[in-house]
Coordinates of C-alpha atoms and ligand atoms in Angstrom, one line a residue:
M1 CA 0.0 0.0 0.0
Y2 CA 2.8 2.4 1.0
K3 CA 4.7 1.6 -2.2
F4 CA 1.6 2.2 -4.3
A5 CA 1.1 5.6 -2.8
V6 CA 4.6 6.6 -3.7
L7 CA 4.0 5.5 -7.3
V8 CA 0.8 7.5 -7.6
L9 CA 2.6 10.6 -6.3
A10 CA 5.4 10.2 -8.8
V11 CA 3.0 9.9 -11.6
L12 CA 1.2 13.0 -10.4
V13 CA 4.4 15.0 -10.3
K14 CA 5.3 13.9 -13.8
D15 CA 1.9 15.0 -15.1
T16 CA 2.0 18.4 -13.5
I17 CA 3.1 21.1 -16.0
A18 CA 6.6 21.8 -14.6
S19 CA 8.6 24.8 -15.4
C20 CA 12.2 25.5 -14.8
Q21 CA 12.7 28.5 -12.5
C22 CA 15.9 30.3 -11.4
Y23 CA 16.7 30.0 -7.8
E24 CA 16.8 33.8 -7.5
T25 CA 14.1 35.1 -9.8
S26 CA 14.7 38.8 -9.2
N27 CA 17.3 41.1 -7.8
Y28 CA 18.1 40.8 -4.1
T29 CA 19.0 43.2 -1.3
G30 CA 20.6 41.8 1.9
K31 CA 23.8 40.8 3.5
S32 CA 24.0 37.2 2.3
A33 CA 23.3 36.2 -1.3
A34 CA 22.6 32.6 -2.3
I35 CA 23.8 30.9 -5.5
S36 CA 22.0 27.8 -6.5
N37 CA 20.8 25.8 -9.5
A38 CA 17.4 26.4 -11.2
Y39 CA 14.7 23.9 -10.3
E40 CA 11.5 22.4 -11.6
T41 CA 8.6 24.2 -9.9
A42 CA 6.8 20.9 -9.7
D43 CA 9.3 18.8 -7.8
F44 CA 12.4 20.9 -7.0
S45 CA 14.5 18.7 -9.2
S46 CA 17.4 20.6 -10.9
C47 CA 17.0 21.8 -14.4
A48 CA 19.3 23.4 -17.0
K49 CA 18.8 27.1 -17.3
N50 CA 21.0 30.2 -17.5
C51 CA 20.3 32.6 -14.6
S52 CA 21.5 35.9 -13.5
Y53 CA 20.7 38.4 -10.8
T54 CA 22.1 41.5 -9.1
A55 CA 22.7 41.5 -5.3
Y56 CA 22.9 44.8 -3.4
S57 CA 24.3 44.8 0.1
G58 CA 21.7 47.5 1.1
D59 CA 24.5 49.7 2.3
D60 CA 26.9 51.5 -0.1
T61 CA 29.8 51.0 2.3
Y62 CA 29.4 47.2 2.3
G63 CA 31.2 45.0 -0.3
W64 CA 30.9 41.3 -1.1
T65 CA 33.4 38.6 -0.1
G66 CA 33.7 35.2 1.7
L67 CA 32.3 33.1 -1.2
T68 CA 31.9 29.4 -0.5
F69 CA 30.7 27.2 -3.3
Q70 CA 30.1 23.5 -3.9
W71 CA 29.0 21.4 -6.9
G72 CA 26.4 18.8 -5.8
T73 CA 26.4 16.8 -9.1
T74 CA 28.0 17.8 -12.4
T75 CA 27.2 16.6 -15.9
N76 CA 30.1 17.9 -18.0
S77 CA 27.8 20.5 -19.6
G78 CA 30.1 23.5 -19.3
G79 CA 28.5 24.9 -16.2
L80 CA 30.1 28.3 -15.3
V81 CA 29.4 30.6 -12.4
E82 CA 30.6 34.2 -12.9
I83 CA 30.5 37.0 -10.3
F84 CA 30.8 40.5 -11.7
D85 CA 31.8 43.6 -9.7
G86 CA 28.7 45.9 -9.9
A87 CA 25.3 45.8 -11.6
T88 CA 26.8 44.6 -14.8
N89 CA 27.6 41.5 -16.8
D90 CA 30.3 43.2 -18.7
S91 CA 33.3 40.8 -19.0
S92 CA 35.7 43.6 -18.0
A93 CA 34.0 43.6 -14.5
L94 CA 34.5 39.9 -14.0
L95 CA 35.5 39.3 -10.3
I96 CA 35.4 35.5 -9.8
Q97 CA 34.9 32.6 -12.2
I98 CA 34.1 29.1 -11.1
Q99 CA 34.3 26.3 -13.7
E100 CA 32.1 23.2 -13.4
G101 CA 33.5 20.9 -10.8
E102 CA 35.6 23.4 -9.0
N103 CA 34.6 23.9 -5.3
V104 CA 35.5 27.1 -3.5
L105 CA 36.4 26.6 0.2
S106 CA 36.2 29.2 2.9
G107 CA 39.6 31.0 3.2
S108 CA 40.7 30.0 -0.3
A109 CA 41.9 32.7 -2.7
K110 CA 38.6 32.9 -4.6
S111 CA 36.8 33.1 -1.3
L112 CA 38.9 36.1 -0.2
I113 CA 38.3 38.3 -3.3
K114 CA 36.2 41.3 -2.4
S115 CA 34.1 43.5 -4.6
S116 CA 34.7 47.2 -5.1
S117 CA 31.0 47.9 -5.4
P118 CA 28.0 47.3 -3.0
R119 CA 26.5 45.4 -6.0
I120 CA 27.5 42.2 -7.6
T121 CA 26.0 40.3 -10.5
I122 CA 25.9 36.6 -10.2
R123 CA 25.5 34.7 -13.5
Y124 CA 25.2 31.0 -14.2
T125 CA 25.5 29.6 -17.7
Q126 CA 25.8 26.1 -19.2
A127 CA 25.3 24.5 -22.5
A128 CA 21.8 23.2 -23.0
G129 CA 21.8 19.6 -21.7
A130 CA 21.8 17.8 -18.4
A131 CA 21.5 20.0 -15.3
N132 CA 24.0 20.5 -12.6
V133 CA 23.3 20.8 -8.9
Y134 CA 25.3 23.5 -7.1
Y135 CA 24.9 25.7 -4.1
G136 CA 26.9 28.5 -2.5
V137 CA 26.7 31.8 -0.7
I138 CA 28.6 35.1 -0.7
K139 CA 28.4 37.7 2.1
A140 CA 28.3 41.5 2.4
V141 CA 30.8 42.9 4.9
P142 CA 31.9 46.5 5.7
G143 CA 34.4 48.1 3.4
L144 CA 34.9 48.0 -0.3
Q145 CA 38.0 46.8 -2.2
P146 CA 39.6 49.7 -4.0
S147 CA 39.5 49.2 -7.7
A148 CA 42.5 47.2 -8.8
A149 CA 43.1 49.2 -12.0
P150 CA 43.3 53.0 -12.1
I151 CA 40.3 54.4 -13.9
T152 CA 41.3 55.4 -17.4
T153 CA 40.6 59.1 -18.1
T154 CA 41.7 59.1 -21.7
A155 CA 38.9 58.1 -24.1
A156 CA 39.8 54.8 -25.7
P157 CA 40.5 55.1 -29.4
T158 CA 37.6 52.9 -30.5
T159 CA 35.4 54.4 -33.1
R160 CA 37.9 55.7 -35.6
T161 CA 37.5 54.6 -39.2
F162 CA 40.8 53.5 -40.5
S163 CA 41.8 52.3 -43.9
N164 CA 45.5 52.5 -44.7
P165 CA 46.7 49.4 -46.6
N166 CA 50.2 49.9 -45.2
F167 CA 49.2 48.9 -41.7
K168 CA 47.6 45.8 -40.2
H169 CA 45.8 48.0 -37.6
D170 CA 45.4 51.7 -37.0
P171 CA 48.7 52.9 -35.4
Y172 CA 46.4 55.0 -33.2
L173 CA 45.9 51.8 -31.2
I174 CA 49.5 51.5 -30.1
T175 CA 49.7 51.9 -26.4
H176 CA 53.5 51.9 -25.7
D177 CA 55.6 54.2 -23.6
A178 CA 57.9 54.9 -26.6
F179 CA 61.2 56.7 -26.4
I180 CA 62.4 57.8 -29.8
L181 CA 66.2 58.1 -30.0
I182 CA 67.8 59.5 -33.1
N183 CA 71.5 58.8 -33.8
Q184 CA 73.0 62.1 -34.8
K185 CA 76.1 60.3 -36.1
T186 CA 75.5 59.3 -39.7
S187 CA 77.9 57.8 -42.2
G188 CA 75.9 59.7 -44.8
G189 CA 76.6 63.0 -43.0
V190 CA 74.0 65.6 -42.3
S191 CA 72.1 64.8 -45.5
A192 CA 71.2 61.3 -44.3
L193 CA 69.8 62.8 -41.1
N194 CA 68.1 65.8 -42.5
N195 CA 67.8 65.8 -46.2
V196 CA 65.0 67.5 -48.2
G197 CA 61.4 66.3 -47.9
D198 CA 60.8 62.6 -47.2
K199 CA 64.4 61.4 -47.7
S200 CA 65.8 61.6 -44.2
L201 CA 66.1 59.7 -41.0
N202 CA 64.1 62.3 -39.2
A203 CA 61.3 61.6 -41.6
I204 CA 60.9 58.1 -40.2
A205 CA 60.4 59.5 -36.7
I206 CA 58.0 62.2 -38.0
N207 CA 56.0 59.8 -40.1
F208 CA 55.8 57.4 -37.1
V209 CA 54.6 59.8 -34.4
S210 CA 52.1 61.5 -36.8
L211 CA 50.1 58.3 -36.8
L212 CA 49.9 57.8 -33.0
A213 CA 47.3 58.8 -30.4
V214 CA 49.5 60.5 -27.8
T215 CA 48.7 61.0 -24.1
T216 CA 50.6 62.5 -21.2
D217 CA 48.2 60.9 -18.7
A218 CA 50.2 58.6 -16.4
S219 CA 47.2 56.5 -15.5
S220 CA 46.0 55.8 -19.0
T221 CA 46.3 52.4 -20.5
S222 CA 45.4 53.5 -24.0
S223 CA 47.4 55.8 -26.3
T224 CA 51.2 56.2 -26.5
R225 CA 53.4 58.4 -24.3
L226 CA 56.3 59.9 -26.2
S227 CA 59.8 61.1 -25.4
L228 CA 62.6 62.2 -27.8
G229 CA 66.3 62.1 -27.4
T230 CA 69.4 61.9 -29.6
L231 CA 72.7 60.0 -29.5
T232 CA 75.6 62.3 -29.1
P233 CA 79.5 61.9 -29.0
Y234 CA 80.1 62.7 -25.3
F235 CA 79.1 61.0 -22.1
P236 CA 76.4 60.0 -21.3
F237 CA 76.2 59.8 -25.1
Y238 CA 72.6 61.0 -25.3
S239 CA 70.7 64.2 -24.9
L240 CA 67.0 64.7 -24.1
K241 CA 65.0 66.9 -26.5
G242 CA 62.0 67.5 -24.2
P243 CA 60.5 66.5 -20.9
I244 CA 60.3 62.7 -20.5
W245 CA 56.7 61.4 -21.2
E246 CA 55.3 64.8 -21.7
M247 CA 55.9 65.4 -25.4
S248 CA 53.1 65.5 -28.0
A249 CA 53.6 64.3 -31.5
G250 CA 54.0 68.0 -32.5
D251 CA 56.7 68.5 -29.9
V252 CA 58.7 65.5 -31.3
I253 CA 58.3 66.8 -34.8
S254 CA 59.6 70.2 -34.0
S255 CA 62.5 68.8 -31.9
V256 CA 64.1 66.3 -34.2
P257 CA 67.9 67.1 -34.6
R258 CA 68.8 69.5 -37.3
S259 CA 72.5 68.8 -37.4
G260 CA 74.6 65.7 -37.7
V261 CA 77.8 64.8 -36.0
T262 CA 80.8 63.0 -37.3
I263 CA 82.3 61.7 -34.0
D264 CA 81.3 58.2 -32.8
G265 CA 79.5 58.0 -29.5
N266 CA 78.9 54.8 -27.5
I267 CA 75.5 53.3 -28.2
D268 CA 75.7 50.6 -25.4
T269 CA 76.5 53.1 -22.7
A270 CA 73.9 55.5 -24.0
L271 CA 71.2 52.9 -24.1
S272 CA 72.0 51.5 -20.6
N273 CA 71.9 54.9 -19.0
L274 CA 68.9 56.1 -20.9
V275 CA 66.7 53.1 -20.1
D276 CA 67.6 53.7 -16.4
L277 CA 66.7 57.4 -16.6
A278 CA 63.7 57.3 -18.8
F279 CA 61.8 54.5 -17.2
T280 CA 62.4 55.6 -13.6
V281 CA 61.6 59.2 -13.9
N282 CA 61.1 59.3 -10.2
K283 CA 59.8 57.1 -7.5
N284 CA 56.3 58.6 -7.6
E285 CA 54.5 55.9 -9.6
T286 CA 51.8 58.3 -10.8
A287 CA 54.5 60.0 -12.8
D288 CA 56.7 57.0 -13.5
S289 CA 56.4 54.8 -16.5
R290 CA 53.0 53.2 -16.8
R291 CA 52.7 49.8 -15.3
N292 CA 50.7 47.5 -17.6
V293 CA 51.6 48.9 -21.0
Q294 CA 54.5 47.9 -23.2
R295 CA 57.6 50.1 -23.2
S296 CA 60.0 50.5 -26.0
I297 CA 63.1 52.5 -27.0
I298 CA 63.2 53.0 -30.7
L299 CA 66.7 53.8 -32.0
L300 CA 66.7 55.3 -35.5
T301 CA 70.1 55.2 -37.0
A302 CA 71.7 55.7 -40.5
E303 CA 74.9 54.0 -39.4
W304 CA 76.2 51.2 -37.3
P305 CA 79.6 51.7 -35.7
T306 CA 82.2 49.1 -36.7
A307 CA 83.3 49.0 -33.0
G308 CA 81.5 49.9 -29.8
A309 CA 77.9 48.9 -30.3
T310 CA 77.4 45.3 -29.3
L311 CA 74.0 45.4 -27.6
S312 CA 75.6 42.8 -25.3
D313 CA 74.0 40.9 -22.5
D314 CA 74.8 43.7 -20.1
V315 CA 72.6 46.0 -22.1
R316 CA 69.9 43.3 -22.3
R317 CA 69.9 43.1 -18.5
N318 CA 69.6 46.9 -18.1
F319 CA 66.5 46.8 -20.4
S320 CA 65.1 43.7 -18.7
A321 CA 65.4 45.4 -15.3
K322 CA 63.1 48.1 -16.4
G323 CA 60.8 46.0 -18.5
V324 CA 61.7 47.8 -21.7
D325 CA 62.0 46.5 -25.2
L326 CA 64.6 47.7 -27.7
L327 CA 63.9 48.3 -31.4
V328 CA 66.7 49.5 -33.8
V329 CA 65.5 50.9 -37.1
G330 CA 68.4 51.2 -39.5
Y331 CA 68.2 53.4 -42.5
N332 CA 70.2 52.7 -45.6
L333 CA 72.7 50.6 -43.7
S334 CA 75.5 48.9 -45.7
S335 CA 75.5 45.2 -45.8
S336 CA 78.3 44.9 -43.3
E337 CA 76.5 47.2 -40.9
Q338 CA 73.4 45.2 -41.4
S339 CA 75.1 41.9 -40.6
Q340 CA 76.3 43.3 -37.3
L341 CA 72.9 44.7 -36.4
L342 CA 70.7 41.9 -37.6
R343 CA 72.9 39.1 -36.4
S344 CA 71.0 35.9 -35.5
D345 CA 73.1 34.8 -32.5
L346 CA 72.0 36.0 -29.0
R347 CA 69.7 38.6 -30.4
W348 CA 67.2 39.9 -27.9
Y349 CA 66.0 43.1 -29.6
N350 CA 64.0 43.8 -32.7
A351 CA 65.8 45.3 -35.6
I352 CA 65.2 46.1 -39.3
N353 CA 67.0 48.0 -42.0
T354 CA 64.8 50.1 -44.3
M355 CA 65.5 52.2 -47.4
K356 CA 62.2 54.0 -47.1
T357 CA 61.3 56.9 -44.8
D358 CA 57.6 57.2 -45.8
Q359 CA 54.7 55.3 -44.3
T360 CA 55.9 52.0 -45.9
G361 CA 59.2 52.4 -44.0
V362 CA 57.2 53.0 -40.8
A363 CA 55.0 50.0 -41.5
S364 CA 58.1 47.8 -41.9
F365 CA 58.7 48.0 -38.1
V366 CA 55.2 48.8 -36.8
N367 CA 53.5 45.7 -38.4
P368 CA 55.9 43.0 -37.1
F369 CA 56.8 44.5 -33.8
Y370 CA 53.8 46.5 -32.6
F371 CA 51.1 44.5 -34.4
N372 CA 52.7 41.1 -34.3
D373 CA 51.7 40.3 -37.9
G374 CA 54.4 37.7 -38.3
S375 CA 56.1 39.5 -41.2
S376 CA 59.4 39.4 -39.2
S377 CA 60.2 37.4 -36.1
N378 CA 59.4 39.4 -33.0
Y379 CA 62.1 39.0 -30.4
W380 CA 60.0 40.9 -27.8
C381 CA 57.5 38.0 -27.8
P382 CA 59.2 34.9 -29.2
P383 CA 56.9 31.9 -29.7
F384 CA 56.9 29.1 -27.1
P385 CA 56.1 25.8 -28.7
I386 CA 54.4 22.9 -26.9
I387 CA 57.2 20.9 -25.2
N388 CA 57.4 17.7 -23.1
S389 CA 57.7 17.9 -19.3
P390 CA 61.1 16.7 -18.0
D391 CA 59.5 13.4 -16.9
N392 CA 57.6 13.0 -20.2
K393 CA 54.3 12.6 -18.3
Y394 CA 52.7 15.8 -19.6
V395 CA 53.2 18.6 -22.1
L396 CA 53.3 22.3 -21.5
F397 CA 53.3 25.6 -23.1
Q398 CA 53.3 29.2 -21.8
E399 CA 53.2 32.8 -22.7
P400 CA 55.3 34.9 -22.4
Y401 CA 58.4 32.7 -23.1
N402 CA 59.8 33.9 -19.8
Y403 CA 56.6 33.4 -17.8
A404 CA 57.3 33.8 -14.1
G405 CA 54.0 32.9 -12.4
P406 CA 53.1 29.7 -10.6
F407 CA 53.9 26.3 -12.1
H408 CA 52.1 24.2 -9.4
P409 CA 48.8 24.5 -7.5
T410 CA 50.9 24.9 -4.3
E411 CA 52.3 28.2 -5.7
T412 CA 50.4 31.4 -6.1
W413 CA 50.9 34.6 -8.1
K414 CA 53.1 36.8 -6.0
T415 CA 51.1 39.8 -4.7
H416 CA 54.0 42.1 -5.2
D417 CA 54.7 42.3 -8.9
P418 CA 58.4 42.9 -9.7
Y419 CA 57.6 42.7 -13.4
F420 CA 56.2 46.1 -14.2
G421 CA 56.7 46.9 -17.9
Q422 CA 57.4 44.2 -20.4
T423 CA 59.6 41.8 -18.4
A424 CA 57.8 38.4 -18.1
R425 CA 54.6 39.7 -19.8
Y426 CA 53.0 38.9 -23.1
C427 CA 52.6 41.4 -25.9
N428 CA 49.7 43.3 -27.4
F429 CA 48.1 42.0 -30.5
A430 CA 49.0 38.4 -29.9
N431 CA 47.1 35.7 -31.8
N432 CA 48.9 32.5 -31.2
A433 CA 47.6 28.9 -31.5
H434 CA 48.9 25.7 -30.0
T435 CA 47.5 22.3 -31.1
Y436 CA 47.8 19.1 -29.1
N437 CA 46.8 15.7 -30.4
L438 CA 45.9 13.1 -27.8
P439 CA 48.3 10.2 -28.2
A440 CA 46.9 6.7 -29.0
G441 CA 45.9 4.6 -26.1
F442 CA 44.6 7.5 -24.0
Q443 CA 40.9 8.3 -23.3
G444 CA 41.1 12.0 -22.6
M445 CA 43.3 14.8 -21.1
T446 CA 43.4 16.9 -18.1
V447 CA 44.3 20.5 -18.8
Q448 CA 45.5 22.8 -16.0
V449 CA 45.7 26.5 -16.6
F450 CA 47.3 29.3 -14.6
F451 CA 46.5 32.7 -16.1
E452 CA 46.7 36.4 -15.5
L453 CA 45.1 38.1 -18.5
E454 CA 43.5 41.5 -19.1
A455 CA 40.0 40.8 -17.9
G456 CA 37.4 40.8 -20.7
K457 CA 40.0 41.9 -23.3
D458 CA 42.7 39.2 -23.6
F459 CA 41.6 35.6 -23.8
L460 CA 43.0 32.1 -23.8
N461 CA 40.4 29.9 -25.6
F462 CA 40.3 26.1 -25.9
Y463 CA 38.6 24.5 -28.9
D464 CA 37.8 20.8 -29.6
A465 CA 38.5 18.9 -32.8
S466 CA 35.3 20.3 -34.4
N467 CA 36.3 23.8 -33.5
N468 CA 33.7 24.2 -30.7
L469 CA 34.8 26.4 -27.8
I470 CA 35.4 24.2 -24.8
T471 CA 36.3 27.0 -22.4
S472 CA 37.6 30.5 -22.4
F473 CA 39.9 32.1 -19.8
T474 CA 40.3 35.8 -19.1
G475 CA 41.1 37.9 -16.0
Y476 CA 43.0 36.6 -13.0
E477 CA 43.0 33.2 -11.5
I478 CA 44.6 32.9 -8.2
S479 CA 44.8 29.1 -8.2
A480 CA 44.9 26.8 -11.2
S481 CA 41.8 26.0 -13.2
T482 CA 41.5 22.5 -14.6
F483 CA 39.2 20.9 -17.0
Y484 CA 38.9 17.4 -18.6
T485 CA 38.1 16.7 -22.2
E486 CA 38.0 13.7 -24.5
T487 CA 38.6 15.6 -27.7
P488 CA 41.3 13.9 -29.8
T489 CA 42.7 17.3 -30.8
L490 CA 42.8 20.3 -28.5
R491 CA 43.6 23.8 -29.9
A492 CA 44.5 26.7 -27.6
Q493 CA 44.3 30.2 -29.0
F494 CA 45.7 33.2 -27.2
I495 CA 44.4 36.6 -28.3
S496 CA 45.4 39.9 -26.7
D497 CA 44.1 43.3 -27.6
N498 CA 45.8 46.7 -27.9
Q499 CA 45.8 47.7 -24.2
S500 CA 47.2 46.3 -21.0
V501 CA 49.7 43.5 -20.9
F502 CA 49.8 41.0 -18.0
R503 CA 51.8 38.1 -16.8
G504 CA 50.3 35.5 -19.2
F505 CA 49.6 31.8 -18.7
Y506 CA 51.1 28.4 -18.1
V507 CA 49.2 25.3 -19.4
T508 CA 49.9 21.7 -18.7
I509 CA 48.1 18.9 -20.5
T510 CA 48.2 15.4 -19.0
P511 CA 46.9 12.5 -21.1
V512 CA 44.5 10.2 -19.1
P513 CA 44.4 6.5 -19.8
P514 CA 41.0 4.7 -20.1
T515 CA 39.5 4.1 -16.7
T516 CA 39.9 0.4 -15.7
P517 CA 36.5 -1.2 -15.2
T518 CA 35.7 -1.3 -11.5
T519 CA 35.7 -4.8 -10.1
P520 CA 32.3 -5.7 -8.7
K521 CA 32.4 -5.7 -4.9
T522 CA 32.4 -9.2 -3.4
V523 CA 30.2 -9.4 -0.4
Ligands
NAG601 C1 18.1 44.2 -11.5 O1 19.2 45.1 -11.4 C2 19.6 45.5 -12.7 C3 20.8 46.4 -12.5 O2 20.6 47.4 -11.5 C4 18.5 46.2 -13.5 O3 19.0 46.6 -14.8 C5 17.3 45.3 -13.6 O4 16.3 46.0 -14.2 C6 16.9 44.8 -12.2 N1 15.9 43.7 -12.4 C7 14.8 43.7 -11.8 C8 13.9 42.6 -12.1 O5 14.5 44.5 -10.9
NAG602 C1 23.7 41.1 -19.7 O1 22.9 42.1 -19.1 C2 21.9 42.7 -20.0 C3 21.2 43.8 -19.2 O2 20.8 43.3 -17.9 C4 21.0 41.6 -20.5 O3 20.1 42.2 -21.5 C5 21.8 40.5 -21.2 O4 21.0 39.5 -21.7 C6 22.9 40.0 -20.3 N1 23.8 39.1 -21.1 C7 24.1 37.9 -20.7 C8 25.0 37.2 -21.6 O5 23.8 37.5 -19.6
NAG603 C1 23.0 29.6 -21.9 O1 23.5 30.6 -22.8 C2 24.3 30.2 -23.8 C3 24.8 31.4 -24.5 O2 25.3 32.3 -23.7 C4 23.6 29.2 -24.7 O3 24.5 28.7 -25.7 C5 23.1 28.0 -23.9 O4 22.3 27.2 -24.7 C6 22.2 28.5 -22.8 N1 21.9 27.4 -21.9 C7 20.6 27.1 -21.6 C8 20.5 26.0 -20.7 O5 19.7 27.8 -22.0
NAG604 C1 73.8 47.8 -16.8 O1 74.2 46.5 -16.5 C2 75.5 46.3 -16.0 C3 75.7 44.8 -15.9 O2 74.5 44.1 -15.5 C4 75.7 47.0 -14.7 O3 77.0 46.8 -14.3 C5 75.4 48.5 -15.0 O4 75.5 49.2 -13.8 C6 74.0 48.7 -15.6 N1 73.9 50.1 -16.0 C7 73.0 50.9 -15.6 C8 73.0 52.3 -16.0 O5 72.1 50.4 -14.8
NAG605 C1 52.9 62.0 -7.2 O1 52.6 62.9 -8.4 C2 51.3 63.3 -8.4 C3 51.1 64.1 -9.7 O2 52.2 64.8 -10.0 C4 51.0 64.2 -7.2 O3 49.7 64.6 -7.2 C5 51.3 63.4 -5.9 O4 51.1 64.2 -4.8 C6 52.7 62.8 -5.9 N1 52.8 61.9 -4.8 C7 53.9 61.9 -4.0 C8 53.9 60.9 -2.9 O5 54.8 62.7 -4.1
NAG606 C1 72.5 55.1 -49.1 O1 73.9 55.3 -48.8 C2 74.7 55.4 -49.9 C3 76.1 55.5 -49.3 O2 76.4 54.5 -48.4 C4 74.4 56.6 -50.7 O3 75.2 56.6 -51.8 C5 72.9 56.5 -51.1 O4 72.5 57.7 -51.8 C6 72.0 56.3 -49.9 N1 70.7 56.1 -50.3 C7 69.6 56.7 -49.8 C8 68.3 56.3 -50.4 O5 69.7 57.5 -48.9
NAG607 C1 41.7 48.7 -28.5 O1 41.3 48.9 -27.2 C2 39.9 49.4 -27.0 C3 39.7 49.7 -25.6 O2 39.7 48.4 -24.9 C4 39.0 48.4 -27.6 O3 37.6 49.0 -27.5 C5 39.3 48.2 -29.0 O4 38.5 47.2 -29.6 C6 40.7 47.7 -29.1 N1 41.1 47.5 -30.5 C7 41.7 46.4 -30.9 C8 42.0 46.3 -32.4 O5 42.1 45.5 -30.2

């Protein structure tokens, strides 16, 4: 009789017109916000539905933190919980991301993240398919986290129409701190420096800066900041042509050198001293070189000394210490000068020789080195192929090539970042793919990802063999994210935009053998 009653009830439930409802159906005000799966109104069973709501602490001085989160059951359907800072679902405001299967314990790194706004938006998405069960809570406490990134006050260069076939992108999008350095010593004499019209070394500098969006705002992450100097024959072998990082394109154009010199200077000493001066203007970081943008010194030269300019490892270290990249643009160099400058051994800087001073000459260094178009190898961001781990148990790849973040889940990103500038950071305009084929005899692969990417702007995407997106990483992950896939071919694609550069990613892929059938328990 009892059994029969249960059966009748079950049938009744099935017949009721059920509908799938989000756990929070509207916005919420209070000090403790719940996160849980959608359910069938008829029987509270879990159902697959994307849900989103905004939680307000009810007090503008209270922020959100102390997340704890558990998955009850998972179905490998790409479930993803995202918490955004503010009443927004804009990816740039992403605060915490929880992949399907990842639990967040009290006191863990993700649990400790705090919002900078009294409002957060909690969103759950999954592919249509079997439902997941999950539950968690996040609390409002006094105090707000100061925004991590300074607010950009310069309008981003977004809605410009640009059609110049010389360039892969609009040079307006370049966001470097760029120090232009013109060598006043020229084997072609004054005429090579300052000939009529377009035919001069100065013209390259003028045609380059004319294309840029220039800012003097030390907190901006868009636009370029400019400085100009020249190489001279006497210690310290350079001279400044205007205040560092406060020159406009017009200031640079009116300050290019009007005379050449015939005495050799010392390029190595000049560069080592200049990088030290220019990229540490003072210790006040609001006026110093900007933190998350690329930095470059561009040396324009119409000669290369037969002795004295080696760009040796000492110079490399001086640049690395300040997170600065070096570009040497030679103009009309002889073949022996070129062979010294463009040498292939131990080269750590980008260099080209051009015979053109117009926009095509400018494009010959902007496209490969600022836009990463692959037309010349970019020593600032050399590729890092997939390699085997030392014990051959997994493969790995990373970006940048000198990635310096965590390698194991026991390590974390260091809170103090010694890598301001370019050192151990990826480049803008990256678009790099890595493909891994699952070896025979394995059923799937576990992929572990450490990443620090510009949130909502730079992405590490993983695709399966049919080119479907498996998962996408952006922003900052304090501990590793892992996922499992049975795709025979995994493709990872890293894409960065024109703005901030961060410390990149480190990925390990471990092939997983087929699970051995479980032996039935003997009673
Ligand atoms: C929830 O809050 C968001 C952001 O403040 C608002 O756009 C939306 O209309 C609100 N929804 C409801 C149902 O009140
Ligand atoms: C983001 O929020 C807007 C406004 O609340 C809403 O219309 C949109 O559907 C949301 N997008 C996603 C992907 O949740
Ligand atoms: C959730 O939204 C994504 C697009 O953002 C869509 O592909 C997916 O089918 C949706 N899932 C459900 C269960 O509706
Ligand atoms: C450049 O590097 C060398 C060797 O690392 C060091 O001795 C020198 O002091 C550095 N120069 C400057 C200006 O920092
Ligand atoms: C740093 O420079 C900014 C802008 O020049 C100034 O407002 C601020 O007071 C300076 N800070 C210190 C500690 O000197
Ligand atoms: C290049 O340099 C040579 C001398 O080395 C000179 O004769 C020639 O005119 C220069 N060409 C240009 C385009 O400046
Ligand atoms: C450059 O940065 C701005 C601001 O983030 C963005 O809107 C724009 O799409 C970016 N352009 C490119 C080509 O990455």
